[in-house]
mmCIF file of C-alpha atoms and ligand atoms in Angstrom:
data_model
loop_
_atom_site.group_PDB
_atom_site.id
_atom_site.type_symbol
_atom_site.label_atom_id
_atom_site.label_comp_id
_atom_site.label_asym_id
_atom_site.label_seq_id
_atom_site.Cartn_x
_atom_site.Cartn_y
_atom_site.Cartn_z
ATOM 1 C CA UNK A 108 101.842 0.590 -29.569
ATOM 2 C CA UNK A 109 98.043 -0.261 -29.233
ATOM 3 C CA UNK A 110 95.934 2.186 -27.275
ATOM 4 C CA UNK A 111 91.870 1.145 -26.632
ATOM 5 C CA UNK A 112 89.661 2.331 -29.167
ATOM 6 C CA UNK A 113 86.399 3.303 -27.758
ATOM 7 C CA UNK A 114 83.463 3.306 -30.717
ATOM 8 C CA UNK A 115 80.110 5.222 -30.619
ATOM 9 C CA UNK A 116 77.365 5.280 -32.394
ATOM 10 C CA UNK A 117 75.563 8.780 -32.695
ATOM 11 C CA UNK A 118 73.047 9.752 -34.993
ATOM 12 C CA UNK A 119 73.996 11.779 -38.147
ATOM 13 C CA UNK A 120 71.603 14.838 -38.520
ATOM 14 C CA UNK A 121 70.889 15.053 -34.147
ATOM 15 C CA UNK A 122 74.914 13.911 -32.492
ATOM 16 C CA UNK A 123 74.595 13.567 -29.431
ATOM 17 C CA UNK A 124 75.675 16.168 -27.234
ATOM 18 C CA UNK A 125 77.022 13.990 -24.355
ATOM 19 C CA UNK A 126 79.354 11.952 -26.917
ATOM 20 C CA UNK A 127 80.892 14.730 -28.822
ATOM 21 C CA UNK A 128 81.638 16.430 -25.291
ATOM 22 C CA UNK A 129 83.802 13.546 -24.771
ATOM 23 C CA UNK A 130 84.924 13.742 -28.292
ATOM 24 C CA UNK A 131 86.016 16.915 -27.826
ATOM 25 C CA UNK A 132 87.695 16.384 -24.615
ATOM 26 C CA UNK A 133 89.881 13.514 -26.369
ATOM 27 C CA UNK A 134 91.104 16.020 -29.117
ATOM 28 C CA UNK A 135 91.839 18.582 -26.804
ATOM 29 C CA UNK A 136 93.430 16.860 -24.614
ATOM 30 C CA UNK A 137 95.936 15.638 -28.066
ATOM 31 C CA UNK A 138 94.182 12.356 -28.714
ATOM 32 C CA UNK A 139 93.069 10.809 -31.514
ATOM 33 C CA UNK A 140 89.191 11.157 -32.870
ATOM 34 C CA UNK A 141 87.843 9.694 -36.254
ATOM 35 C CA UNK A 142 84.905 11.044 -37.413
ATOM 36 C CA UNK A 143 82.385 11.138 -40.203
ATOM 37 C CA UNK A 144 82.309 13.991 -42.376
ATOM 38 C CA UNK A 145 80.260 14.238 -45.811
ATOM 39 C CA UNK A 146 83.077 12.969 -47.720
ATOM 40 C CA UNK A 147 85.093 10.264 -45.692
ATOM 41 C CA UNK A 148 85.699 9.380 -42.467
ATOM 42 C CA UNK A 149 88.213 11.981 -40.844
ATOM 43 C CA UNK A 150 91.404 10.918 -38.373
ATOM 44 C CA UNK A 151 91.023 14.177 -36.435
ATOM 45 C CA UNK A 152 93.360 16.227 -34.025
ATOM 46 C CA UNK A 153 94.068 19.086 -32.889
ATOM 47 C CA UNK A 154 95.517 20.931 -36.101
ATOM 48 C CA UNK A 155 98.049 23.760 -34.099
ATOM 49 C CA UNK A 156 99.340 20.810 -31.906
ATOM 50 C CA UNK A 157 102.353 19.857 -33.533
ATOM 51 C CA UNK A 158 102.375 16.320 -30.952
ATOM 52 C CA UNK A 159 98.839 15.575 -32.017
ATOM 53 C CA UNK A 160 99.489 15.849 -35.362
ATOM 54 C CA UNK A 161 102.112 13.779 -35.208
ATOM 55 C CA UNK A 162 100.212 10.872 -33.874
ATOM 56 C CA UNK A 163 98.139 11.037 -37.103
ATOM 57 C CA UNK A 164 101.169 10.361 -39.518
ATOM 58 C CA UNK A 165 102.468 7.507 -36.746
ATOM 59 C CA UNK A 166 98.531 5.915 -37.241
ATOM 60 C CA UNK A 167 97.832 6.221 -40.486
ATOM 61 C CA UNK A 168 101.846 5.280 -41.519
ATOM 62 C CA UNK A 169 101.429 8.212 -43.716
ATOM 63 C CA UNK A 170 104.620 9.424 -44.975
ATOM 64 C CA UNK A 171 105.484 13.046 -43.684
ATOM 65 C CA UNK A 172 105.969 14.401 -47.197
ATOM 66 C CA UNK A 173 102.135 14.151 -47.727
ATOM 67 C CA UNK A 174 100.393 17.013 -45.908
ATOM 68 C CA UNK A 175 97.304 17.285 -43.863
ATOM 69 C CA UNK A 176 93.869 19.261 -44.673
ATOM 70 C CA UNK A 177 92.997 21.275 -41.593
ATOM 71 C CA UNK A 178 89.118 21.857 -40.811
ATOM 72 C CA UNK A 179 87.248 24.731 -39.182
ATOM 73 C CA UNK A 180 83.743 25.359 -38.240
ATOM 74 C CA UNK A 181 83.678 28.751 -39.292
ATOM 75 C CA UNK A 182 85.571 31.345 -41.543
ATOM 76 C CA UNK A 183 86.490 33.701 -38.714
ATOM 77 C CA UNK A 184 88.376 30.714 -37.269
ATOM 78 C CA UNK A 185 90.646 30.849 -41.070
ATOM 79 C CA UNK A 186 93.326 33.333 -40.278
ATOM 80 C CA UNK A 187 94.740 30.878 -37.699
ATOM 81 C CA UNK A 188 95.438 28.546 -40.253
ATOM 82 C CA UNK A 189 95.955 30.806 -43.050
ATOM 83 C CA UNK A 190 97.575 34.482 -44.211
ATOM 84 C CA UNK A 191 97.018 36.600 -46.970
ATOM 85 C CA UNK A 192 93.762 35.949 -47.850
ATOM 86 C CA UNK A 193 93.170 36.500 -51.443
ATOM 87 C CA UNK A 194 89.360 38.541 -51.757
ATOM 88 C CA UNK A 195 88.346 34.984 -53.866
ATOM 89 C CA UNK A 196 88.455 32.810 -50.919
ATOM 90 C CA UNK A 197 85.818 34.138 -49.156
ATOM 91 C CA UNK A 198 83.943 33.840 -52.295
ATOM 92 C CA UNK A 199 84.855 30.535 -52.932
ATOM 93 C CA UNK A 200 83.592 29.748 -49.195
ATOM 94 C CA UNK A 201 80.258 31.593 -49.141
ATOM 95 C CA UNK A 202 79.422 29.327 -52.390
ATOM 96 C CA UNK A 203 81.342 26.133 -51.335
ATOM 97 C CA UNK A 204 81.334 26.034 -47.402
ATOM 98 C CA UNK A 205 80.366 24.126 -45.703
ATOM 99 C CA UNK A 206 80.841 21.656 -48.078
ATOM 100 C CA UNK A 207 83.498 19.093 -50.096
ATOM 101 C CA UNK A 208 86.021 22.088 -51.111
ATOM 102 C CA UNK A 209 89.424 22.451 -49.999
ATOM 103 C CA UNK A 210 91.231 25.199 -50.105
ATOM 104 C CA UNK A 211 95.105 25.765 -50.452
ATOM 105 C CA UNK A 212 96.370 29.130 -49.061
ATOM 106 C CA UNK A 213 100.044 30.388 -47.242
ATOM 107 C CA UNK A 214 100.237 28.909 -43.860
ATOM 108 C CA UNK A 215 99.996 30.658 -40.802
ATOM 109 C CA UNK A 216 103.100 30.893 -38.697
ATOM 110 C CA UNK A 217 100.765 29.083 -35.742
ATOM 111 C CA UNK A 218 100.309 26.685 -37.794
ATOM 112 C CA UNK A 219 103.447 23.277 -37.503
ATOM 113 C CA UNK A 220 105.380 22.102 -39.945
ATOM 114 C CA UNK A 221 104.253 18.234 -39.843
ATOM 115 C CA UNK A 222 100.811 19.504 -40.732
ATOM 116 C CA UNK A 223 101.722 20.733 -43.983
ATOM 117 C CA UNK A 224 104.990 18.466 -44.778
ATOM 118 C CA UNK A 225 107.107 21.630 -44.379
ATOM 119 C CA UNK A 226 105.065 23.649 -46.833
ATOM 120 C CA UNK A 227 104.335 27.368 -46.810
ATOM 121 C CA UNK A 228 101.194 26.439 -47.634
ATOM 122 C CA UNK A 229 98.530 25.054 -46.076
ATOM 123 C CA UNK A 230 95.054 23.114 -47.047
ATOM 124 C CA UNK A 231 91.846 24.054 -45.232
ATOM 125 C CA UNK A 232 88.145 22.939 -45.736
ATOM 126 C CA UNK A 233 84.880 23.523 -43.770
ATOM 127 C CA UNK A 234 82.995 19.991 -43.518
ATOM 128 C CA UNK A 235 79.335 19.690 -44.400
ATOM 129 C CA UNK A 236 78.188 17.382 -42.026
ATOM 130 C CA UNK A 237 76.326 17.706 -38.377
ATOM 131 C CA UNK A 238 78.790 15.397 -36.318
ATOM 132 C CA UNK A 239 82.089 16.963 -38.011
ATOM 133 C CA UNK A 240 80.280 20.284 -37.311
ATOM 134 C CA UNK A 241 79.366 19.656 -33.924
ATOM 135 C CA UNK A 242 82.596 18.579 -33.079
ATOM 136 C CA UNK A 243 84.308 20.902 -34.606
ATOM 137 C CA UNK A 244 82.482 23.613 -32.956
ATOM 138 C CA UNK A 245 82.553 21.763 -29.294
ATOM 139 C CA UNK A 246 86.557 22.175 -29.445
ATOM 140 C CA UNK A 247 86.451 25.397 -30.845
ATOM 141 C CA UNK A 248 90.219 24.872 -32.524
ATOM 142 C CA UNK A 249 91.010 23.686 -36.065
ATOM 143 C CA UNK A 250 91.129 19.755 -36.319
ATOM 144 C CA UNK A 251 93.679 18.332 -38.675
ATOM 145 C CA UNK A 252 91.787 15.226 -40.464
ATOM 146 C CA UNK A 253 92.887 13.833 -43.287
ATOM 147 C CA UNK A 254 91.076 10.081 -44.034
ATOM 148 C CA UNK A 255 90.760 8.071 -41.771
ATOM 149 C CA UNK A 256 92.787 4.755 -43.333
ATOM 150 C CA UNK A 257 96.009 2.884 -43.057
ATOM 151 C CA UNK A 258 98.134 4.560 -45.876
ATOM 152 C CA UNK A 259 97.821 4.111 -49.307
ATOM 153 C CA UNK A 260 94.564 1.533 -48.753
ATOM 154 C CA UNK A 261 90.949 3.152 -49.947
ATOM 155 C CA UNK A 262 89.645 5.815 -47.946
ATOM 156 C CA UNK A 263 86.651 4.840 -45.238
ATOM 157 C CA UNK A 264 83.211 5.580 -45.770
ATOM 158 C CA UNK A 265 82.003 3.686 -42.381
ATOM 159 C CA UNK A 266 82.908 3.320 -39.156
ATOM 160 C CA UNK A 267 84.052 -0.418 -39.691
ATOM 161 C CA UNK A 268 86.425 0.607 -42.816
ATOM 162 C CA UNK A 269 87.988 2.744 -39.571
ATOM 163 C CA UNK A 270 88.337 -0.201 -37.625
ATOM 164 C CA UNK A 271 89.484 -2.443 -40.019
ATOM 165 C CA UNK A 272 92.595 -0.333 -40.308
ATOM 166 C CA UNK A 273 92.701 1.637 -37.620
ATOM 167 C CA UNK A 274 91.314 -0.521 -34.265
ATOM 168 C CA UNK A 275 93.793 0.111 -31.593
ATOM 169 C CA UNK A 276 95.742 2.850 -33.161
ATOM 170 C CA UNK A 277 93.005 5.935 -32.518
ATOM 171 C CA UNK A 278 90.918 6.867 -29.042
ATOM 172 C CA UNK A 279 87.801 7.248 -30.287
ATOM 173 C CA UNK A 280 85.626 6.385 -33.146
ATOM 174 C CA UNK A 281 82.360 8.299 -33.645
ATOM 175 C CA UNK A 282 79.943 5.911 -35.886
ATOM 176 C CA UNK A 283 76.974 7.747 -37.114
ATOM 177 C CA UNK A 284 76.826 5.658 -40.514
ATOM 178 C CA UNK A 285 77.691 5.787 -44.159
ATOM 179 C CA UNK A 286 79.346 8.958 -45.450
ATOM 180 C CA UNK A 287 76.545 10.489 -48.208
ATOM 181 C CA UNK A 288 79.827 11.712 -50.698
ATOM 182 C CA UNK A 289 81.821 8.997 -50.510
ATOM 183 C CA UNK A 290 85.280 10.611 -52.549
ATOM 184 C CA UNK A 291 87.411 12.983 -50.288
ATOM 185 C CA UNK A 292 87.245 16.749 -51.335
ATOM 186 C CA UNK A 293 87.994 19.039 -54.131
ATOM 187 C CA UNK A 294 91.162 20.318 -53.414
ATOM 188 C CA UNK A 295 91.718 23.855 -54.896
ATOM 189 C CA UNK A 296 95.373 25.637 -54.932
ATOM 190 C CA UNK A 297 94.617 29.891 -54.693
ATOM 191 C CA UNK A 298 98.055 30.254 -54.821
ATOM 192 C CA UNK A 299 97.918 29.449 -58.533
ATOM 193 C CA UNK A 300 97.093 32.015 -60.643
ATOM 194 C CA UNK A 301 94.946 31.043 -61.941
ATOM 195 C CA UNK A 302 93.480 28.615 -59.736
ATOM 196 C CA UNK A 303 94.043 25.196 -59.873
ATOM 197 C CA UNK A 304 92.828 21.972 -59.054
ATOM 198 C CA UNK A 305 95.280 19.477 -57.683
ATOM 199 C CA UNK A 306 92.768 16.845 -56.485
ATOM 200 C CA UNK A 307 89.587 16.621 -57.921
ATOM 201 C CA UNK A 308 86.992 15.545 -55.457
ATOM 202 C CA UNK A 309 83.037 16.162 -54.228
ATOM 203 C CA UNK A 310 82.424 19.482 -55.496
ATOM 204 C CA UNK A 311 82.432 19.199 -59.486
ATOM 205 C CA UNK A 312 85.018 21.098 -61.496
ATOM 206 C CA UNK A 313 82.318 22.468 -63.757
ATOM 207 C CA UNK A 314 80.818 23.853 -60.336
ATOM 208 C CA UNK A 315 83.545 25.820 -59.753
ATOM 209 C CA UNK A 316 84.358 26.854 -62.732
ATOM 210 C CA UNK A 317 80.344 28.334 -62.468
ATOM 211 C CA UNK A 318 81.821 30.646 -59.630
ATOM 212 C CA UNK A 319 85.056 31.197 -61.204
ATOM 213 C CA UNK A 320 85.681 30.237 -64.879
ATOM 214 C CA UNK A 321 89.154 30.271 -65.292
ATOM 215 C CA UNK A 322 89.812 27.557 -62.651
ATOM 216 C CA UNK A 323 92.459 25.234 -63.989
ATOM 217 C CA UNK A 324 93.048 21.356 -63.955
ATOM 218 C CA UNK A 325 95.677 19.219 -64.929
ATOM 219 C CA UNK A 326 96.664 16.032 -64.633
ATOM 220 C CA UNK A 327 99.584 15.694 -62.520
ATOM 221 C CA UNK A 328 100.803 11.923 -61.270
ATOM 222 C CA UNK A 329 104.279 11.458 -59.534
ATOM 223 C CA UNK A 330 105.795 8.650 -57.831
ATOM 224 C CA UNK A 331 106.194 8.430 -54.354
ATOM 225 C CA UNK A 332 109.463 9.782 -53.086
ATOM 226 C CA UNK A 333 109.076 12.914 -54.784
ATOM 227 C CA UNK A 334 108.720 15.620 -51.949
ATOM 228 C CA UNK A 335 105.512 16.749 -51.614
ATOM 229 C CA UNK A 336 104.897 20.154 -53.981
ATOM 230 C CA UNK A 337 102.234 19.005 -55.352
ATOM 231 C CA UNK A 338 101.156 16.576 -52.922
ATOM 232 C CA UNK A 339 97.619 15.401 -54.055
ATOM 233 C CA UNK A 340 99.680 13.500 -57.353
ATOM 234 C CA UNK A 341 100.816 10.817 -54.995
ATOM 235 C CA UNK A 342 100.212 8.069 -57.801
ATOM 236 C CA UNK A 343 99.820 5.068 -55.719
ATOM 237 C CA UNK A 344 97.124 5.857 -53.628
ATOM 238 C CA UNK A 345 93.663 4.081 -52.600
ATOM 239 C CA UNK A 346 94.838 0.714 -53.827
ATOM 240 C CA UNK A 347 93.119 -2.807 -52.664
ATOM 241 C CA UNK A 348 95.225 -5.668 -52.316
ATOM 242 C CA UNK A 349 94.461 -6.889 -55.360
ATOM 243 C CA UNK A 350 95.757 -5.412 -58.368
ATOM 244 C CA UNK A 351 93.307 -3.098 -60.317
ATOM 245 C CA UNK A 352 93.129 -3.062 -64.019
ATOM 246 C CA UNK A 353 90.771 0.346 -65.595
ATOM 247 C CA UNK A 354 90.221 -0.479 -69.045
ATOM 248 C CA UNK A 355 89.369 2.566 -71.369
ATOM 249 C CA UNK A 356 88.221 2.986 -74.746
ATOM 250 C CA UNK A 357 85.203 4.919 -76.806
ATOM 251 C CA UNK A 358 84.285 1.662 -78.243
ATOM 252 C CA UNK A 359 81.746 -0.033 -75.442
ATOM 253 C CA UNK A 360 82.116 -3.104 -77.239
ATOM 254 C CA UNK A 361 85.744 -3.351 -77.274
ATOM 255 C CA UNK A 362 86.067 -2.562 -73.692
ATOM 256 C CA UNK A 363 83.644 -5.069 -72.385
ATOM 257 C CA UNK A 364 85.102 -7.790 -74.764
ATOM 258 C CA UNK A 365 88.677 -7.262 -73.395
ATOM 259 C CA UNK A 366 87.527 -6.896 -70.124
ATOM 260 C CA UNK A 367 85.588 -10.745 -70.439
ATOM 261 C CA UNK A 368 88.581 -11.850 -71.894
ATOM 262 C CA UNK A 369 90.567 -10.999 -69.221
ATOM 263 C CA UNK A 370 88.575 -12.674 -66.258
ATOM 264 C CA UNK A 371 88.398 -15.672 -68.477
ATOM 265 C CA UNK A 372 92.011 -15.255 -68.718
ATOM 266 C CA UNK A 373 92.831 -15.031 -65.117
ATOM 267 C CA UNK A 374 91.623 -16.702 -61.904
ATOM 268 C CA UNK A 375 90.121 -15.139 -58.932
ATOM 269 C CA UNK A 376 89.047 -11.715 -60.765
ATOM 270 C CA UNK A 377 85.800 -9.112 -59.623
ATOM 271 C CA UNK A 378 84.524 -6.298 -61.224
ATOM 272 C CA UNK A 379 83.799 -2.949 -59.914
ATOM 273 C CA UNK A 380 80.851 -1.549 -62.340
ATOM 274 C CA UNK A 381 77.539 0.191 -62.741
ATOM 275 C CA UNK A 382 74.476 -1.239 -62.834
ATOM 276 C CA UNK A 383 74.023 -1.324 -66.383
ATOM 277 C CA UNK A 384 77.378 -2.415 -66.546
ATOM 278 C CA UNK A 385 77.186 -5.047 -64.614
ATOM 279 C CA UNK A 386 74.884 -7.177 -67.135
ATOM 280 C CA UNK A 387 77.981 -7.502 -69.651
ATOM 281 C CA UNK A 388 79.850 -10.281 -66.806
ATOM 282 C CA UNK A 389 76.388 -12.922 -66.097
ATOM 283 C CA UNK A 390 77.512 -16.090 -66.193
ATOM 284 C CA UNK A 391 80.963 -15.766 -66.144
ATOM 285 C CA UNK A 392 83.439 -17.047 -62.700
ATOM 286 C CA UNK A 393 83.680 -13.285 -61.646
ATOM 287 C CA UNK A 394 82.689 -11.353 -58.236
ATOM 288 C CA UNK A 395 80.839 -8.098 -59.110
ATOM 289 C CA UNK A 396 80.256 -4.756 -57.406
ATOM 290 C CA UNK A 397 77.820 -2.822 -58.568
ATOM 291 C CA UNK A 398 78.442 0.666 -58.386
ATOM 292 C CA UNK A 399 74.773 1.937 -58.839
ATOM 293 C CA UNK A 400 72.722 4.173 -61.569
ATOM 294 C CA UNK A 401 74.762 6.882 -62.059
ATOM 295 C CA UNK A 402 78.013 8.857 -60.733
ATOM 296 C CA UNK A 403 76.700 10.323 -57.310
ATOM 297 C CA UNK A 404 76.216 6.559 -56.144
ATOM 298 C CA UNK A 405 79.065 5.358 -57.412
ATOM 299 C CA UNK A 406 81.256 7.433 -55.599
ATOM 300 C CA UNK A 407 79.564 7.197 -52.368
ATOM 301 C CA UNK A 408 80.057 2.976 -53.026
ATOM 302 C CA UNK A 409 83.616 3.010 -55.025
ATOM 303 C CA UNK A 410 85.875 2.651 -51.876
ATOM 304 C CA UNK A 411 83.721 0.487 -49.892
ATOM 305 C CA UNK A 412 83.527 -1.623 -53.376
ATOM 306 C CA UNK A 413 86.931 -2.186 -53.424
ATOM 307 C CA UNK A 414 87.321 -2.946 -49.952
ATOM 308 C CA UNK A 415 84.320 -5.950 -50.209
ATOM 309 C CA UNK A 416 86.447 -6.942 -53.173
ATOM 310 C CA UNK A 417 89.274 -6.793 -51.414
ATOM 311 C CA UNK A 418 87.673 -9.269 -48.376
ATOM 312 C CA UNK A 419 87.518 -12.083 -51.132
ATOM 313 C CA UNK A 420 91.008 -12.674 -51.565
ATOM 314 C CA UNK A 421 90.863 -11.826 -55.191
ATOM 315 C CA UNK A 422 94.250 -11.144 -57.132
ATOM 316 C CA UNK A 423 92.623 -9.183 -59.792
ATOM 317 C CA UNK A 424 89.692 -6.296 -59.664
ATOM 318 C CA UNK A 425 88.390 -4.739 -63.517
ATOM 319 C CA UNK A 426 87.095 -1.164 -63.626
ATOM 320 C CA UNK A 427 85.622 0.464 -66.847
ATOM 321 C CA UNK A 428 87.089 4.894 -66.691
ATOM 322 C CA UNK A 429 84.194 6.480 -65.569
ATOM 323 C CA UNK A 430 83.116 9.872 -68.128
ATOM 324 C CA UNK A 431 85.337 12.621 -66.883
ATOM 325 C CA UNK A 432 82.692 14.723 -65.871
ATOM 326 C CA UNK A 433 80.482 15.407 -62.962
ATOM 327 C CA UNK A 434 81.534 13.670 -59.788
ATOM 328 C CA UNK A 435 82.822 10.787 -62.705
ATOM 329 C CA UNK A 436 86.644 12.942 -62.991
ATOM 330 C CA UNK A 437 86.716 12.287 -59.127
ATOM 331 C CA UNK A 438 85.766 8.518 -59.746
ATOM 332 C CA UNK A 439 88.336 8.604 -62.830
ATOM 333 C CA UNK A 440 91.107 9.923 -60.887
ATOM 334 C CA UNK A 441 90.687 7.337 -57.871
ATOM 335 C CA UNK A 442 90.202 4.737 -60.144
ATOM 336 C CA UNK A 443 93.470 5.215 -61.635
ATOM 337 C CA UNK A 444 95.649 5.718 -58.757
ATOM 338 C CA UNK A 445 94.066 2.699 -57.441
ATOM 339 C CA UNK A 446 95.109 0.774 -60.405
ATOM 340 C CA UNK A 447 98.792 2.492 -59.966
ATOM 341 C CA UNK A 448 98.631 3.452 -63.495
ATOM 342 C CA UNK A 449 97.733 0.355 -65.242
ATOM 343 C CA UNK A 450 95.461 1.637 -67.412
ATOM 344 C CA UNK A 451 94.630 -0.732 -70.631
ATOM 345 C CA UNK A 452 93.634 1.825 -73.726
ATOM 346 C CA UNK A 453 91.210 -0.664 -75.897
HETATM 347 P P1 AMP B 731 93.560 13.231 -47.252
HETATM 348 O O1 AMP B 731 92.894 14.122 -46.252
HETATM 349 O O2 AMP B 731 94.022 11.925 -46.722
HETATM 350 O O3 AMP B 731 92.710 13.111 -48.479
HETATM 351 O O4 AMP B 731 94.884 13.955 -47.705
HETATM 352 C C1 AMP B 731 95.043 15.326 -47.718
HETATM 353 C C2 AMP B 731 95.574 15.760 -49.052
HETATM 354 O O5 AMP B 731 95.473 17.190 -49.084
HETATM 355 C C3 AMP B 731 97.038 15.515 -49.299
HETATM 356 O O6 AMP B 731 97.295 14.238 -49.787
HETATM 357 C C4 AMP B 731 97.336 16.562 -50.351
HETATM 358 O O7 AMP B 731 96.886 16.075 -51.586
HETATM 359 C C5 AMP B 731 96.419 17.708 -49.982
HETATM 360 N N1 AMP B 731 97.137 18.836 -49.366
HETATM 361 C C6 AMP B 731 97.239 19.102 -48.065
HETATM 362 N N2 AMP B 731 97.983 20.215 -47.861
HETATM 363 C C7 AMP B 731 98.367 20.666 -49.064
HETATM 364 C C8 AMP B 731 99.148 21.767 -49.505
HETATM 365 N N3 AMP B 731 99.696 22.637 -48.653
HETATM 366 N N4 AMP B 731 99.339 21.909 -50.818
HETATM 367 C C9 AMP B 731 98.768 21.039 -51.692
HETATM 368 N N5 AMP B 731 98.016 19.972 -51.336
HETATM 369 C C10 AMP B 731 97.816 19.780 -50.036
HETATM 370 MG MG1 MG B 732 93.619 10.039 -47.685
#
């Protein structure tokens, strides 16, 4: 079913107060609003509604195995999401919140089952960003948001990357421009002891392990129609069209021969790359992306990279794994599940 999608521009640090009124009117009334938040773009509703949530999962053709991160505006709004509220939580939210770190707690019983794909658990963040903010605190309930993209395709950092895959399937789309982050949040199990990181995301491991040091991460990658206990491994996940190949290796040299022999190899091939990157493919038949100086740009341009790739009709699209450190293991770990495992050890 298509429904009009109504599109508004609204300026990042000042929203107007008019717009997210009516915003806020659309959610509570069980409709659909995507918004910008410092990471992605969000496909917000109301999070306790178990209808509204529902039209998220029919939008996005998200599969209901993969669970949704509720937002809040403030931590006295938490215990209607979540129980049992381990003393490290507010911690971890006086250092992290507002900001790009989700947390993963036991569910509320207010809370329906769609949102968290049945779980007992349930994933909550605070947004750092005015518009998500105002919004947020102009329906003064818990939105449900997770990105704000057909399924499986790379997450939106602008209001078109909504309407490319979303026009006609949401009410309203609030356009106040680029997201600064670019890669979706942090997400951080407290229901692990320790701690663990399922997704890694905006705020740095090595951040959080500043707070807490003990905070683990592991690699974790499962297909598809495994149910959804640990539901951040999804493998396939952020993928273009075109098939992605991440080439790895210590040896720079290596890596950037195989990765010219490959788009001599193969017709209609781009690169996704930093800047100094970049210089290894001039003069060859290749579209590049250049990914900027150093990790902080690259993930705020990695999914809209892939995306302008994408828009070429190209069948192939060459990555270089990013250091896995900084905002680079985010980077790393998109990269990968965008090339569905295909990595090429040189
Ligand atoms: P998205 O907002 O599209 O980035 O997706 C939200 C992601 O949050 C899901 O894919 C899961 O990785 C994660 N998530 C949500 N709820 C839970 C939960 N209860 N336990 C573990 N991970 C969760
Ligand atoms: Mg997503």
């Amino acid at each position: 079913m298509t429904i009009s999608t109504s599109v508004y521009q609204l300026n990042a640090d000042r929203p107007d107060e008019a717009t997210i009124s009516l915003a806020s009117r659309t959610i509570l009334a069980g409709g659909l609003v995507a918004f910008p938040t410092e990471t992605v773009y969000g496909l917000g509703a109301k999070a306790l509604s178990e209808a509204a949530v529902a039209k998220i999962f029919a939008a996005k053709g998200r599969p209901p195995t993969d669970p949704l991160i509720a937002h809040i505006a403030d931590f006295e709004q938490l215990p209607q999401i979540a129980i049992n509220l381990p003393a490290i939580a507010r911690q971890l939210a006086s250092h992290f919140w507002p900001g790009p770190l989700t947390l993963v707690l036991h569910k509320s019983a207010r809370v329906p089952a769609n949102l968290t794909a049945g779980l007992d658990s349930v994933a909550v963040r605070m947004p750092d960003h005015p518009v998500a903010l105002s919004l947020l605190r102009a329906v003064a309930v818990p939105i449900a948001a997770p990105s704000a993209n057909l399924f499986s395709r790379p997450s939106p950092t602008s209001a078109q990357h909504v309407l490319d895959d979303l026009a006609g399937r949401v009410d309203v789309v609030l356009d106040a421009g680029n997201t600064p982050i670019g890669v979706e949040s942090t997400i951080l199990s407290l229901l692990h002891d320790p701690p663990c990181v399922l997704r890694p995301g905006g705020v740095p491991l090595e951040a959080l392990r500043s707070v807490m040091p003990d905070i683990r991460y592991e690699t974790r990658f499962v297909g598809e129609e495994v149910a959804a206990s640990s539901p951040g491994s999804l493998l396939r996940h952020y993928s273009p069209r075109a098939r992605v190949l991440l080439f790895s290796g210590l040896d720079e040299a290596k890596v950037f021969a195989a990765m010219r022999a490959e788009i001599t190899r193969r017709e209609r091939v781009g690169v996704i790359v930093s800047a100094a990157d970049a210089r290894q493919f001039t003069g060859l038949d290749v579209a590049i992306e250049c990914l900027g100086a150093d990790s902080g740009q690259a993930a705020a341009r990695l999914f809209a990279g892939l995306r302008a790739l994408d828009k070429r009709g190209l069948n192939f699209i060459l990555a270089r794994a990013p250091e896995k450190k900084g905002l680079g293991l985010a980077l790393w770990d998109r990269l990968l599940r965008a090339s569905v495992g295909s990595l090429i050890e040189v």
